[in-house]
Amino acid sequence: MIRFAELYNDLDSTTKTNEKIAAMVRYFAAADLSDAAWATSFLSGNKLRRLVPTSLLRGWAAEQARIPPWLFEESYQAVGDLAETFSLVVPPGKTTTDESLTHWVEHRLKPLRWMSDEEQHTAVLRIWNETPARLRLVVMKLITGAFRVGVSKRLVTRAIAMHAGIPADVISHRLMGDFVPSAESFASLIDPEIQDTVPSKPYPFCLAHPIDNEKGPEVLGDASEYLAEWKWDGIRGQVIRRSGQTFLWSRGEELMENRWPEIESAAESLPDGTVIDGEILAAIPGGAVLPFAQLQRRIGRKKVGKKLLAEVPVVFHAFDVMEHRGEDVRSLRFVDRRARLDELLRSIDHPHLSATQLIDGESWNAWADIRTTSRQRYAEGLMLKRKDAPYDVGRVRGTWWKWKVAPYTIDAVLIYAQKGHGRRSGLFTDYTFALWDDGQLVPFAKAYSGLDDQEIRKVDQFVRQNTNDSFGPVRSVTPTLVMELAFEGLQRSGRHKSGVATRFPRIVRWRHDKRPQDANTLADLLELLPED
Amino acid sequence: MDGLVSSPTSLFRPFVSPIDLQLHVSRPAFNHDRSFEAGRVDVSFAPLLRPTSSGLYCDAGDFYVDPTRPVDRAVVTHAHSDHARWGCRRYLAAAASEHLLRMRINDDAEFQFLHYGESISIGGVRVSLHPAGHMLGSAQVRLEHRGKIAVVTGDYKLQRDPTCQAWEPVRCHLLVTETTFGLPIYRWPSPESVRDEINAWWRRCREEGKCCVLYGYAVGKSQSLLAGLDTSLGEIYTHGAVEKGTQAYRDTGVDLPETRYVGSMQGKRDWSGAMVIAVPSAHGSTWMRRFGRVSTAMASGWMAVRGSRRRRAMDRGFVVSDHVDWQSLLVAVDQSDPETVWATHGYTAAVARYLNENGRKADALDSGGRREGDEDAAADAAEPAS
């Protein structure tokens, strides 16, 4: 466990990719198979299901630190990380023995879930007594299910590939889906001999790069080398039909069972040995795409009722094929894969499974014109794909490009601020913005990103000097600062004071040139609402 | 001077942990929500001491303690520029701070220095200075007037520091304490363990052929870091601002390892294996280019929290502070045993509320307070990177 904590510390204290990979390779080389398996699982973002309610942990920590609960909360606000607050506030313990990561998971962490409060209390105090701050930080991150350290799954994959001497895309494919950590699973993960034959196993998704709106697509070269599609705003998915079974995976590598019954039943008509990539969209079968807000009504539903099924039908808009007639066709050119996809879907002719439309244009200007109609079609813009490119693994530059329409923007006034977490802990970085409505400022969006470090420090100082009131961790400040916010979409919402909800709001720039009274009004925002 | 101040040693009582205190102290029913708002002026200790917009003011003696703007007469706790402001007419400070203070304050000012424990009378107020352990010449200011005693700690720490005299408790009715790190998340590791960590880092960098650059405040922190370095590992170099401070320490009689000023080195040289002590503002500047492959580290109390560590974008962060952490703050309050505590700088409200809940009357003097970066900024303003 000490070595795993050191790995965490190494990964946490560098921003350099090569150093992160080197640290992981070092760990894999020294760890036994079972520890390596657990490390792989945690580093890839898998969690132990929540083991102990954090409210209990907070209470015990305050008790151990001999401080009242409010002071623990105050401390947490200052640190911005719960597990770290446990590691700092509770007096440091002493390591007596160094058990393996696997031992910790199997014998000390997992059993917590089945214990009574009293037993949990005893077990947690024992853990605290036996862990100095750094080790405790990692243990508590595992216990609270907040283990995240700055490595992507792709980086973990590269480290394992380097350790095993196997190409990264092979590791990546083997890691798709449910990786159950065990000595055996890690052994087969790094085995150069094994053939991969699990029917449910998805392929790693190919991801797109954004095109800079200022620069435009001309930098990509000749338009005749590309095909264009709508960039839909739905849920990315991979449909697998093998051995008479259907699997539908999300981009987050989760199996989406029973949530999209129309698509699952449509997939049954696909021949065995088929894997297709596409987007789940709320759409009228064989017809128009519906707004994202409609799809949202189905997202998160584990089971879908008849009424909803009728009101919000979904269609799988396929745009690529990775496996055709049992063969991995990812290395074929896109135009060739697309031809197979079209032929395949034509042959089954199912209303809930259709090939997404290719957009005629063949010149940047023609596509630019068509792109301006994206919002009316509930698309986010265009996708541009190289005709001759293979289906890449991950975000490889140069094959798929997303060319989104310019976001909505509006000038708003900062009225509330709250301290951030992680790298931004201790600084006021989470802001609430408001718009004018009849002489009042009405809050309408929260934004966390968009300012650089120097600007964040300036706003932080402003907040400290201009606080009028505090509501728990939230400071209300004198309305002074005006910022330009951008967001991707707008929809009516009964839950928001302003009556509208924004999608992905973020700060574009600090409008030093504007006074608060120059900010936009709620009416200006409502004007942007799409008519439905 | 005998009789003026009771011997500090007699004030030492066995350490009482705060939890034990809780056991025999009933909790007063305070309304905590509004009682520590900044800007509420407490005059209960006037004319001995009261907060003003220019800092703590003693009406009876007509002087300020650590004024925030130029005044006629200033009693100064230590030579950091956020406490010893430039531009006053008269300064009173501890004798051990003379070289540091003269280095930083206008020449036309009138200086008066007191040895620790020595007292003088200003307008009927008995003024004496007592070790604060923050840095060379740092002092707690003790004021006595008509049987009331106030102590202003300035910045202070309880941990050992070979470069200055150790903090001593001074009993008083009013204690004005700094609370820069006044949250239970701040718990300093022992100075020895951090010293060993720093030397281990230096050893490893030497093996990897890198140059170590260790950042700390130019005066105070840098010298205590210097004192802990293992000189058998290699040469120690200093940034201009650090070198100046180090010289003032040596002039005062503090024994420090040999250092060489980076700016005086001629021509291209191999810096691998060397240790450079520099001010934080040098990080990422062109001044750094000469060192080739470096490993950088920050030495500061803020390094206790990961977020601060990562924001700095340095390779290492060492938890070294010249301020009190949570536990030592409680010990200091306990041993000074005041009726009333005024908390200043940093987590004033949290400390005041905690003390109130544990049976000691306390108020927060300011709410904005000091935070990470302020000291760097002050130090950098006083001493531009060279």
PDB file of N, CA and C in Angstrom, chain B residues 3 32 55 59 92 109-110 120 134 136 147 176 189 222 225 228 247 271 274 286-287 323 334:
ATOM      1  N   GLY B   3      11.894  42.804  38.089  1.00  0.00           N
ATOM      2  CA  GLY B   3      10.631  43.220  38.665  1.00  0.00           C
ATOM      3  C   GLY B   3       9.656  43.775  37.629  1.00  0.00           C
ATOM      4  N   HIS B  32     -22.439  33.441  17.857  1.00  0.00           N
ATOM      5  CA  HIS B  32     -21.179  33.555  17.126  1.00  0.00           C
ATOM      6  C   HIS B  32     -21.303  34.147  15.744  1.00  0.00           C
ATOM      7  N   GLY B  55      -3.593  50.483  12.175  1.00  0.00           N
ATOM      8  CA  GLY B  55      -2.978  49.420  12.962  1.00  0.00           C
ATOM      9  C   GLY B  55      -3.323  49.591  14.433  1.00  0.00           C
ATOM     10  N   ASP B  59      -3.168  54.729  22.944  1.00  0.00           N
ATOM     11  CA  ASP B  59      -3.465  56.143  23.224  1.00  0.00           C
ATOM     12  C   ASP B  59      -2.568  56.682  24.337  1.00  0.00           C
ATOM     13  N   LEU B  92      10.864  51.675  17.286  1.00  0.00           N
ATOM     14  CA  LEU B  92      11.385  50.940  18.438  1.00  0.00           C
ATOM     15  C   LEU B  92      11.285  49.457  18.098  1.00  0.00           C
ATOM     16  N   ALA B 109      15.133  57.911   9.608  1.00  0.00           N
ATOM     17  CA  ALA B 109      14.310  57.576  10.757  1.00  0.00           C
ATOM     18  C   ALA B 109      15.172  57.505  12.021  1.00  0.00           C
ATOM     19  N   GLU B 110      14.474  57.665  13.130  1.00  0.00           N
ATOM     20  CA  GLU B 110      15.172  57.598  14.415  1.00  0.00           C
ATOM     21  C   GLU B 110      14.919  56.204  14.984  1.00  0.00           C
ATOM     22  N   ILE B 120      11.163  50.093  28.734  1.00  0.00           N
ATOM     23  CA  ILE B 120      11.225  51.544  28.851  1.00  0.00           C
ATOM     24  C   ILE B 120       9.803  52.054  29.072  1.00  0.00           C
ATOM     25  N   HIS B 134       9.988  33.911  15.500  1.00  0.00           N
ATOM     26  CA  HIS B 134       9.594  33.961  14.081  1.00  0.00           C
ATOM     27  C   HIS B 134      10.827  34.063  13.193  1.00  0.00           C
ATOM     28  N   LEU B 136      15.096  36.233  13.184  1.00  0.00           N
ATOM     29  CA  LEU B 136      16.070  36.975  13.963  1.00  0.00           C
ATOM     30  C   LEU B 136      15.475  38.319  14.398  1.00  0.00           C
ATOM     31  N   GLY B 147      -1.935  48.609  35.488  1.00  0.00           N
ATOM     32  CA  GLY B 147      -2.249  47.237  35.901  1.00  0.00           C
ATOM     33  C   GLY B 147      -2.783  46.342  34.801  1.00  0.00           C
ATOM     34  N   VAL B 176      -2.885  39.761  21.525  1.00  0.00           N
ATOM     35  CA  VAL B 176      -3.197  39.941  20.105  1.00  0.00           C
ATOM     36  C   VAL B 176      -2.331  38.934  19.347  1.00  0.00           C
ATOM     37  N   PRO B 189       5.249  19.360  10.654  1.00  0.00           N
ATOM     38  CA  PRO B 189       6.138  18.238  10.971  1.00  0.00           C
ATOM     39  C   PRO B 189       7.330  18.784  11.761  1.00  0.00           C
ATOM     40  N   SER B 222      14.762  31.956   4.535  1.00  0.00           N
ATOM     41  CA  SER B 222      15.965  31.534   3.822  1.00  0.00           C
ATOM     42  C   SER B 222      17.101  31.180   4.779  1.00  0.00           C
ATOM     43  N   LEU B 225      16.478  27.965   6.603  1.00  0.00           N
ATOM     44  CA  LEU B 225      16.691  26.852   5.671  1.00  0.00           C
ATOM     45  C   LEU B 225      18.191  26.579   5.545  1.00  0.00           C
ATOM     46  N   GLY B 228      19.911  24.580   8.117  1.00  0.00           N
ATOM     47  CA  GLY B 228      19.631  23.153   8.181  1.00  0.00           C
ATOM     48  C   GLY B 228      20.275  22.346   7.066  1.00  0.00           C
ATOM     49  N   GLN B 247      23.629  38.308   4.959  1.00  0.00           N
ATOM     50  CA  GLN B 247      24.711  39.152   5.458  1.00  0.00           C
ATOM     51  C   GLN B 247      24.293  39.848   6.751  1.00  0.00           C
ATOM     52  N   TRP B 271      26.173  23.972 -12.866  1.00  0.00           N
ATOM     53  CA  TRP B 271      25.440  24.142 -11.610  1.00  0.00           C
ATOM     54  C   TRP B 271      24.940  22.801 -11.049  1.00  0.00           C
ATOM     55  N   ALA B 274      24.456  21.706  -7.215  1.00  0.00           N
ATOM     56  CA  ALA B 274      24.490  22.875  -6.337  1.00  0.00           C
ATOM     57  C   ALA B 274      23.121  23.103  -5.695  1.00  0.00           C
ATOM     58  N   THR B 286      13.672  34.607 -16.159  1.00  0.00           N
ATOM     59  CA  THR B 286      14.850  34.367 -16.997  1.00  0.00           C
ATOM     60  C   THR B 286      16.093  34.148 -16.137  1.00  0.00           C
ATOM     61  N   TRP B 287      16.061  34.687 -14.913  1.00  0.00           N
ATOM     62  CA  TRP B 287      17.174  34.519 -13.973  1.00  0.00           C
ATOM     63  C   TRP B 287      17.496  33.033 -13.771  1.00  0.00           C
ATOM     64  N   HIS B 323       5.443  30.441  11.332  1.00  0.00           N
ATOM     65  CA  HIS B 323       4.240  30.849  12.064  1.00  0.00           C
ATOM     66  C   HIS B 323       3.784  29.693  12.954  1.00  0.00           C
ATOM     67  N   ASP B 334      -2.906  29.417  25.693  1.00  0.00           N
ATOM     68  CA  ASP B 334      -3.048  28.812  26.994  1.00  0.00           C
ATOM     69  C   ASP B 334      -1.968  29.319  27.966  1.00  0.00           C
TER      70      ASP B 334
END
